XYZ file of C-alpha atoms in Angstrom:
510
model
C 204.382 -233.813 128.879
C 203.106 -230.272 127.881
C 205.250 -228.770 131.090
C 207.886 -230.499 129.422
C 207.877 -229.269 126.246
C 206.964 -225.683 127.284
C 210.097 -225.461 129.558
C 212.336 -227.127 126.511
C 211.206 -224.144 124.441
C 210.934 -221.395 126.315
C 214.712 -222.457 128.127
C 216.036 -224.018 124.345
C 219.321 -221.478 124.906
C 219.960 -222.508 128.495
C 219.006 -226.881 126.855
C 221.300 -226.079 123.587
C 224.142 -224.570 126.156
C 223.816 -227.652 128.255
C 223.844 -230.068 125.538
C 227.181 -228.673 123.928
C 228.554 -228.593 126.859
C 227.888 -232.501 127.195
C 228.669 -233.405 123.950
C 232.203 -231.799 124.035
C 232.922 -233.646 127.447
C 231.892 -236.928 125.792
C 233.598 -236.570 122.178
C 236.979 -235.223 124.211
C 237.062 -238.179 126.596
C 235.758 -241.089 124.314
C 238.665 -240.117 121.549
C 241.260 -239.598 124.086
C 240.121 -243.093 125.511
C 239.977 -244.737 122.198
C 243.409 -243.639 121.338
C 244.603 -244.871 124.677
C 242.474 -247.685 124.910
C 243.782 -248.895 121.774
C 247.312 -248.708 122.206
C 247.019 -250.222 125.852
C 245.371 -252.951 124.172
C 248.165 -253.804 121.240
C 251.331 -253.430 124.275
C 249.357 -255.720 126.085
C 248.879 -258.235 123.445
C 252.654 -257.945 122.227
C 253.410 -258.409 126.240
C 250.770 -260.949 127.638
C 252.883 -261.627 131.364
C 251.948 -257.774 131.690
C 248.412 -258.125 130.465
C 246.388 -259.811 133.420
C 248.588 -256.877 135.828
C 247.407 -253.954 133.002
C 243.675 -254.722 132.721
C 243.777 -255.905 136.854
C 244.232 -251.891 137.438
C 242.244 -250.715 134.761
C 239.652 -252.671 136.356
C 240.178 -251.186 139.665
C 239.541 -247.752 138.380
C 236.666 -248.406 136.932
C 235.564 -249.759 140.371
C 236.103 -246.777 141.576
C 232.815 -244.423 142.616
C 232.674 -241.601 139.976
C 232.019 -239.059 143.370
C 234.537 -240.389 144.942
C 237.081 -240.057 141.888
C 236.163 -236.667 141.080
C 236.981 -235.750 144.923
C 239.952 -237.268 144.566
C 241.076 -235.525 141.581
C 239.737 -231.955 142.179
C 242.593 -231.695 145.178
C 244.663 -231.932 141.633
C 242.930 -230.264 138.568
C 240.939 -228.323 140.354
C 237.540 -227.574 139.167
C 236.380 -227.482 135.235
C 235.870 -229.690 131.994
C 239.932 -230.989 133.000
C 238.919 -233.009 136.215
C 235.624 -234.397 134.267
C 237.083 -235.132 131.380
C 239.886 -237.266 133.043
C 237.623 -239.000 134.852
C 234.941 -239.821 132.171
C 238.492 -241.201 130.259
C 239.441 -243.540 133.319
C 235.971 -245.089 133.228
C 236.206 -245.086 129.233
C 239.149 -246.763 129.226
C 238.410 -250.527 130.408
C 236.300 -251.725 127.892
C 238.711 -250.194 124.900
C 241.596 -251.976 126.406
C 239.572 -255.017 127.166
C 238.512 -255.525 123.761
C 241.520 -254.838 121.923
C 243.618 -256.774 123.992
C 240.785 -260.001 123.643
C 240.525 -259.171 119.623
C 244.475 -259.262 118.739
C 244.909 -262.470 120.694
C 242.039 -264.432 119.624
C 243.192 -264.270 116.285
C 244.140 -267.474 114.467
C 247.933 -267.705 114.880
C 248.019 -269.646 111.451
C 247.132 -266.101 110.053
C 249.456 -264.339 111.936
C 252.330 -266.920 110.605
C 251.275 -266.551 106.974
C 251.591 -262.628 107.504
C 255.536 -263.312 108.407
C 256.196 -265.685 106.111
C 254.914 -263.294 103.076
C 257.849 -261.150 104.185
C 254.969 -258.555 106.208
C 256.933 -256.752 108.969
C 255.395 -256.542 112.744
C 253.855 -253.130 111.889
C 252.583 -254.260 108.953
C 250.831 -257.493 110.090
C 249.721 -255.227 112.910
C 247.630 -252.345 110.466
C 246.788 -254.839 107.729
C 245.423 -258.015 109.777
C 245.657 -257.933 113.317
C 243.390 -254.466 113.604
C 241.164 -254.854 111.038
C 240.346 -258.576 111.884
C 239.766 -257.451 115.642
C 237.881 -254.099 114.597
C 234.162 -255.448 115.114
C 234.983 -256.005 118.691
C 236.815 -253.516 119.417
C 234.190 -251.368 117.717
C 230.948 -252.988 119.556
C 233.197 -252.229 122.835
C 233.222 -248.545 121.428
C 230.076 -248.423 120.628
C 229.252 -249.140 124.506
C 231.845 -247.066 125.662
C 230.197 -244.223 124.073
C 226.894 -244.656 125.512
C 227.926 -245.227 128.815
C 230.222 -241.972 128.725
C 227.692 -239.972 127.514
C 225.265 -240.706 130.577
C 228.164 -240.745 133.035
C 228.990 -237.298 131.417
C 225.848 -235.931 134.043
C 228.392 -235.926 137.293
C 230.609 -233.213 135.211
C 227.927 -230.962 136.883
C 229.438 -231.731 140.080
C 233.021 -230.276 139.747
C 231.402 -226.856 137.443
C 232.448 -228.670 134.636
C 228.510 -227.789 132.686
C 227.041 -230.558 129.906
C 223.157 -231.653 131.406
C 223.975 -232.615 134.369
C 223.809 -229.175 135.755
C 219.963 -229.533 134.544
C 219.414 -232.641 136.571
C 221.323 -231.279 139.831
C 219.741 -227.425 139.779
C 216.260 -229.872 139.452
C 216.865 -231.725 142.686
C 218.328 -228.417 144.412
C 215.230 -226.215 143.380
C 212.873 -228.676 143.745
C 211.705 -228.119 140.011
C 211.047 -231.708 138.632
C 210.419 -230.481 135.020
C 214.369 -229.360 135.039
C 214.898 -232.666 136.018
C 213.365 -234.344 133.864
C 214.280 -232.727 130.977
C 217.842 -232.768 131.508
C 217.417 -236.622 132.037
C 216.058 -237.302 128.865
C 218.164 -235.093 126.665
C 221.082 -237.409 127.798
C 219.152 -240.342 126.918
C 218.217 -238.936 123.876
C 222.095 -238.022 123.350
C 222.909 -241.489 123.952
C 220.423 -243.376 121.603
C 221.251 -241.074 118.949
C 225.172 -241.779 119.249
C 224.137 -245.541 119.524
C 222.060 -245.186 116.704
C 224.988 -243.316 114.385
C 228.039 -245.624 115.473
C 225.807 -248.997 114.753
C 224.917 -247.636 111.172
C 228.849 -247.088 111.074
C 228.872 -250.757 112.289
C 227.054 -252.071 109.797
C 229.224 -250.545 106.975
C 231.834 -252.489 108.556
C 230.604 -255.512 108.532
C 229.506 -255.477 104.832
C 232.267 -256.518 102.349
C 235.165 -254.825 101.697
C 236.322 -254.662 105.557
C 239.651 -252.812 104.735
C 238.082 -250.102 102.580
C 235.497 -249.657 105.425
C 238.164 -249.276 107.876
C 239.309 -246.605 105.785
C 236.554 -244.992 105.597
C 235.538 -245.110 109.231
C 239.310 -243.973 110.457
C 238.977 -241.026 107.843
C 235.799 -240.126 109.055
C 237.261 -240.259 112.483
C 239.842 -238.366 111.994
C 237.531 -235.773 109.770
C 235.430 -235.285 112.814
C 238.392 -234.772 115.423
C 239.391 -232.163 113.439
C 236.117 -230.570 112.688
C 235.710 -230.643 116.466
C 239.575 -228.968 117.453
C 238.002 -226.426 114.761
C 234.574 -225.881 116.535
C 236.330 -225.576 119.751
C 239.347 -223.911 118.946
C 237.100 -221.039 116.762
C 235.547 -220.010 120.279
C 237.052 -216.592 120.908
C 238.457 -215.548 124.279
C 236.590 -213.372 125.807
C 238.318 -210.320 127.437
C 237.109 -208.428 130.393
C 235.262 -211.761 131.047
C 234.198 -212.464 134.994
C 233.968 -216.115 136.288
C 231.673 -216.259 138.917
C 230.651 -219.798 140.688
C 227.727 -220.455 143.054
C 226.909 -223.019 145.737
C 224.363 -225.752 145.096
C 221.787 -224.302 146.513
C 218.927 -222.423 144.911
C 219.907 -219.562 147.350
C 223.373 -219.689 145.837
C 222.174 -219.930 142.281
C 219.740 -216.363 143.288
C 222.787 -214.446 144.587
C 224.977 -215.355 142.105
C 223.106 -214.331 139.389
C 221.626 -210.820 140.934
C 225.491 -210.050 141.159
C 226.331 -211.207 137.878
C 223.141 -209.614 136.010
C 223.954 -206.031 138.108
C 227.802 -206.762 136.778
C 226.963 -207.048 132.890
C 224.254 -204.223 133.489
C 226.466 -201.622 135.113
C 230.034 -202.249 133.523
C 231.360 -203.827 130.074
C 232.170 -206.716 131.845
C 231.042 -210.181 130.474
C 230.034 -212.799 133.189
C 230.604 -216.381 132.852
C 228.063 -218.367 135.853
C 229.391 -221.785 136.996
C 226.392 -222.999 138.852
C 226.288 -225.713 141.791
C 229.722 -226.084 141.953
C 229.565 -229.577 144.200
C 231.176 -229.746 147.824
C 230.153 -225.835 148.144
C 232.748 -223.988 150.270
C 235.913 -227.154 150.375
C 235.657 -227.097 146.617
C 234.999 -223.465 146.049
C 237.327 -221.835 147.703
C 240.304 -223.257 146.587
C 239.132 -222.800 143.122
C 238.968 -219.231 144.085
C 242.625 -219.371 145.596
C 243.734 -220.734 142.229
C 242.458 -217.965 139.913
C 239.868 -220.434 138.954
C 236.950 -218.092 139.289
C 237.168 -214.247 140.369
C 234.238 -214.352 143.247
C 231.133 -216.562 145.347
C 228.665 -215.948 147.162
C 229.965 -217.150 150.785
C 228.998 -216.536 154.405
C 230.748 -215.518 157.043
C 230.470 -218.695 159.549
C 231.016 -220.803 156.926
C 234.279 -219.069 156.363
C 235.353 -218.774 159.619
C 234.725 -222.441 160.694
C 235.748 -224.414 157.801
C 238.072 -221.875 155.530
C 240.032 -220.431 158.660
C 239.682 -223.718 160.930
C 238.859 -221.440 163.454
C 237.617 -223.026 166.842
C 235.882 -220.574 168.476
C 232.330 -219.120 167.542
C 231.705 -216.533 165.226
C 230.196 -213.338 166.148
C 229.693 -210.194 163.716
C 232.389 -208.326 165.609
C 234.802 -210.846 164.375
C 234.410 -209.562 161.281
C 236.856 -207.368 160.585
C 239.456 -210.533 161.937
C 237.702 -212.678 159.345
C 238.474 -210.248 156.453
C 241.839 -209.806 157.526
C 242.813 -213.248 157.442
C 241.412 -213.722 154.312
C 242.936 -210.925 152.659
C 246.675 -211.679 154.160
C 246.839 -215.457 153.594
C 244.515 -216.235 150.524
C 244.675 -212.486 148.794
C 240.818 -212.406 148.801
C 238.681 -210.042 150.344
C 234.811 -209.496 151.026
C 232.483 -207.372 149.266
C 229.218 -206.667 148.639
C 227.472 -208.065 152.167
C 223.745 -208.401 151.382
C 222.765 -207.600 154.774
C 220.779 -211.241 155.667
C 221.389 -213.501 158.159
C 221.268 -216.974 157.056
C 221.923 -219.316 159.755
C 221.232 -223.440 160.859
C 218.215 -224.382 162.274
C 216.175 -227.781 162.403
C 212.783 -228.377 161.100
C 210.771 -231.473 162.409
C 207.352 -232.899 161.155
C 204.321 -230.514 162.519
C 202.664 -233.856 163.610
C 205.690 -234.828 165.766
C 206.274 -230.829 167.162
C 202.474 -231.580 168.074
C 203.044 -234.914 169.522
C 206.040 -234.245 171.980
C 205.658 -230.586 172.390
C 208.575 -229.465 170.450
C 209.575 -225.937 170.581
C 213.197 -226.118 171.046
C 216.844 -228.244 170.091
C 216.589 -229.025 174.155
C 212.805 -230.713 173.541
C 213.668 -232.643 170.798
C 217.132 -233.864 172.647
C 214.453 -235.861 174.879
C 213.258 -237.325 171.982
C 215.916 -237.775 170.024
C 216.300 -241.750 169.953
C 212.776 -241.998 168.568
C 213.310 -239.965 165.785
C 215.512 -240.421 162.482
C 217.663 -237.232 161.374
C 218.650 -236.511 157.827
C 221.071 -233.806 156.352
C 223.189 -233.003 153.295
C 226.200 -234.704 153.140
C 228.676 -231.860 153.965
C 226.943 -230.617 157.060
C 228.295 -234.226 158.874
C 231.819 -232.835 158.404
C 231.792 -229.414 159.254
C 233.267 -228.422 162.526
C 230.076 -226.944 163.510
C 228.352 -229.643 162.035
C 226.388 -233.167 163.006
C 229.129 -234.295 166.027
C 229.237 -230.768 167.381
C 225.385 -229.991 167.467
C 225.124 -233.623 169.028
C 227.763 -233.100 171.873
C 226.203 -229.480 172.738
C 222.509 -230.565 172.825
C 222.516 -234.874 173.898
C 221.266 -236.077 170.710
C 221.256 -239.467 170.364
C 218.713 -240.084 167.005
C 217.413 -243.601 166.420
C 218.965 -243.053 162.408
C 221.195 -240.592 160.909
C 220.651 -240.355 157.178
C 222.728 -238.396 154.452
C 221.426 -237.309 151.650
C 221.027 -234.281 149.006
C 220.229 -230.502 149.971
C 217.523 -230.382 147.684
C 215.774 -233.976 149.057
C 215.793 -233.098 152.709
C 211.910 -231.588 152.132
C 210.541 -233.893 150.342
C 212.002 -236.845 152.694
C 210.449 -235.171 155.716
C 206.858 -234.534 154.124
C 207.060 -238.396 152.537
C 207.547 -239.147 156.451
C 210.883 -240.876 155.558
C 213.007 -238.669 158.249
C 211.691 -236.845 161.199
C 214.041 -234.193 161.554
C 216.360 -232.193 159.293
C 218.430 -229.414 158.714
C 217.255 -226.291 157.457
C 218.099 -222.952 156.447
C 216.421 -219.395 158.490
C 215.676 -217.968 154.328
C 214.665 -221.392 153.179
C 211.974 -220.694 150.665
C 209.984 -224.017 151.939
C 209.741 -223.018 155.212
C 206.746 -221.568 154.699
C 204.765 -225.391 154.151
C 203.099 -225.490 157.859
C 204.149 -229.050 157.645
C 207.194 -228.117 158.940
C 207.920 -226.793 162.194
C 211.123 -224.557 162.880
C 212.424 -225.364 166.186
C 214.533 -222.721 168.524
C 218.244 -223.294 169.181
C 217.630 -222.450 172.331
C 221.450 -222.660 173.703
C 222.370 -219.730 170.886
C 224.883 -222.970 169.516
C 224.721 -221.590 165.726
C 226.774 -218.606 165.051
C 226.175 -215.515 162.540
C 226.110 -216.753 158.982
C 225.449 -213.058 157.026
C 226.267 -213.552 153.244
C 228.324 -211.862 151.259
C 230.826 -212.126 148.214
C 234.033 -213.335 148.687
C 236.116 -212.001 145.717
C 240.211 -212.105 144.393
C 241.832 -209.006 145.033
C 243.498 -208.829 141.604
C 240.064 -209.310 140.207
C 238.933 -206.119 141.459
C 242.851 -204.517 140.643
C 242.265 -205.191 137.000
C 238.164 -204.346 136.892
C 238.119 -201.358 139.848
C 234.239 -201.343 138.369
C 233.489 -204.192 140.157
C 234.263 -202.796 143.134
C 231.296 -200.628 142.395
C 229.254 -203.042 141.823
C 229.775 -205.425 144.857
C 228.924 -201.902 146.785
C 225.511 -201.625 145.349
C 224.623 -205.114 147.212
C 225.217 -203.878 150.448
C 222.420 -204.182 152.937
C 219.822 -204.956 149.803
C 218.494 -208.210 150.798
C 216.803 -209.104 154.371
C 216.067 -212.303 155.817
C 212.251 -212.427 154.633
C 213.244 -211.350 150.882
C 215.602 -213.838 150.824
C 212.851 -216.543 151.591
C 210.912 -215.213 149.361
C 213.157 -215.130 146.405
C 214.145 -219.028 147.556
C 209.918 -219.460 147.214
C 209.799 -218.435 143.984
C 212.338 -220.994 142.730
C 211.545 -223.621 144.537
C 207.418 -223.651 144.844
C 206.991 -220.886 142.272
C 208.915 -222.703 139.809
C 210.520 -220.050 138.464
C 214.347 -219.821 137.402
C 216.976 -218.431 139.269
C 217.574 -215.884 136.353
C 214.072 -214.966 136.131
C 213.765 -214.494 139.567
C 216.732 -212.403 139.940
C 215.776 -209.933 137.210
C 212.712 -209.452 138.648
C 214.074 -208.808 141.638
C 216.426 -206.209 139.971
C 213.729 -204.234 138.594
C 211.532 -204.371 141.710
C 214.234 -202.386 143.260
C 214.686 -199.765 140.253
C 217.777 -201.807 139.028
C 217.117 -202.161 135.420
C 218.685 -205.293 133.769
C 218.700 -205.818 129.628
């Protein structure tokens, strides 16, 4: 508990960011789905042949994995707070809708009647007794709504969209369970506090008077809308401001953040970090494309096989083809090559190497249908991936299991795979638990990293040019690892490690 509260303090900027973040994802999308929700609710009720059809699909969406919907939508939106907070809406939206639609028509129709024959127009029976006679359950479905929304607002993290979730995902990618932690229970904090608020609100409600506390609450409601369009609104563009993403992997976070400490450092540039952008390269680079952030740190296999499609392996004398091809269909170039390889390998158990011998991918093909394999989820769709590596070497693995980038460690030392895919700089390579095996049929091409960047980006900053040169050839294989260790065992952030990295090499950061 100490850890805990140390990291919350020392971190309370990057915590405060965070929660801001998450609380402007949830107000957006649980007003926009109120306001929906509601009006859904009172077409329905004026239409009930269309109601069973209306809440049927609203249903279905909410059915609907919250991965699998962001996917969908990114191809879309893109990446950013637009794609989470439409999706956080969709899965707001049922229980609004739901509710409304239930309160209206379960009220007495004796009441309604009486309304009309008092001379009360449709409008009018609508504000003065349908809504506030169905307002405690459409507010108890609110209520919920919010607190769900709130802890679904964590996958936001997963299209670059920020709120705690990118806490709870950098945890699991590092390897730092205090990060994790933390970032879990400031959203369940969030979400007992709003729960907390809206059932005193409740309770105001349900005291006499209901149509002066309806008052109330919509004024307040509308009171805090606009306090929030002022909050928001009151954040001043930033000129000369960079956007630069990262992968989500703790070597991506590292990269990305030497390049965008030596940016603020060395120009008057301001740089704006959207960590652990999920799906890595298929969701980053068409971001890029867009003009949705200005540069990444990629690598050059990775480009070549899934960006360009291109079949044949990549060798470092294709380089200057790579760059080409990037520069004449997708007007971005590379820049700023760091000089390490960082290519595929597999790891196995040391007491299995041990057992069977294993020095190489053709050993453990023998194997193979003894052992279970596990990888993140991405690497079983890349061209050079899972089906490819199988075809080339004979595997044929009793179990193939998908799973995180930052589990695949702690799977294999809890014995629950046997073999897995690693990284050559992986930081926890260096646990002789794990054995690094030889691809001894050369099947993994050259994967040396460098930053992809727009061309117009460097146009309109020609100092960042300058900058992506001083990056050349400053990182080798065994530094890399080493800067991966200190995240991930040393437990130390990507920033921190980063800056000390800077000044190691007599690059003074503020």
């Amino acid at each position: 508990m100490n850890d805990l509260l140390d990291n919350l303090i020392q971190n309370g900027d990057f915590y405060l960011k965070l929660t801001l973040e998450h609380l402007k994802l949830t107000l957006i999308a649980s007003l926009i789905a109120v306001g929906l929700g509601i009006l859904i609710g009172i077409l329905i009720s004026e239409k009930k042949k269309v109601a069973n059809v209306v809440i049927s699909l609203v249903n279905i969406l909410y059915t609907v994995p919250s991965i699998a919907l962001l996917g969908a939508l990114i191809s879309f939106t893109g990446i950013g707070n637009s794609t989470a907070i439409i999706a956080l809406t969709l899965y707001a939206l049922l229980p609004v809708v739901r509710s409304t639609y239930t309160g209206i028509t379960n009220i007495d129709e004796k009441i309604i009647e009486a309304s009309t024959a008092m001379g009360s127009k449709n409008f009018q029976t609508l504000l003065k007794i349908k809504l506030p006679l169905a307002f405690p359950i459409i507010f108890s479905s609110v209520r919920n709504m919010v607190t769900m929304t709130i802890a679904l607002a964590g996958i936001a993290s997963f299209v670059g969209a920020g709120g705690l979730g990118v806490a709870i995902y950098r945890g699991i990618t590092t390897n730092n369970q205090i990060l994790l932690l933390n970032g879990s229970i400031l959203i369940a904090v969030l979400a007992l506090t709003a729960d907390y608020i809206l059932g005193l609100i409740e309770k105001q409600f349900n005291r006499r008077n209901k149509q002066k506390s309806l008052n109330k609450i919509v004024l307040a409601v509308i009171s805090v809308i606009i306090l929030s369009v002022s909050i928001f609104s009151s954040i001043n563009i930033q000129y000369n401001l960079i956007e630069l993403a990262s992968k989500p992997t703790t070597e991506g976070y590292i990269l990305a953040e030497i390049v965008g400490q030596l940016i603020e450092e060395k120009t008057d540039l301001k740089v704006n970090i959207t960590h652990g952008v999920g799906g890595g390269t298929a969701n980053l680079h068409p971001a890029l494309v867009k003009g949705e952030f200005d540069l990444y740190p990629e690598y050059t296999g990775t480009a070549w096989q899934i960006v360009l499609k291109e079949e044949t392996p990549y060798s470092n004398d294709l380089f200057n083809e790579l760059l080409n091809k990037y520069e004449e269909n997708y007007g971005v170039t590379w820049k700023g090559m760091f000089g390490f390889n960082n290519t595929y390998s597999l790891g196995v158990q040391k007491e299995i190497a041990d057992k069977y011998f294993l020095k190489t991918y053709s050993d453990l093909a023998k194997i193979s249908n003894e052992l279970i394999f596990g990888a993140e989820y991405d690497f079983f769709e890349r061209e050079d991936g899972f089906n490819a590596l199988s075809k080339a070497y004979n595997f044929e693995f009793k179990k193939v299991v998908d799973m995180d980038n930052g589990l695949k460690y702690q799977a294999l030392l809890d014995k629950q795979i046997d073999v897995m895919t690693v990284f050559t700089t992986d930081g926890q390579l260096s646990d002789p638990r794990i054995v690094v095996l030889e691809d001894d049929l050369g099947f993994y091409p050259s994967y040396m990293a460098g930053m992809v960047v727009r061309m117009d980006a460097l146009s309109k900053y020609p100092k960042l040019e300058d900058v992506l040169n001083m990056v050349d050839d400053l990182i080798d294989e065994n530094t890399m690892a080493k800067l991966n260790y200190e995240v991930e065992i040393g437990k130390k952030t990507p920033e921190e490690v980063a800056k000390d990295f800077l000044k190691e090499i007599i690059i003074e950061v503020k």
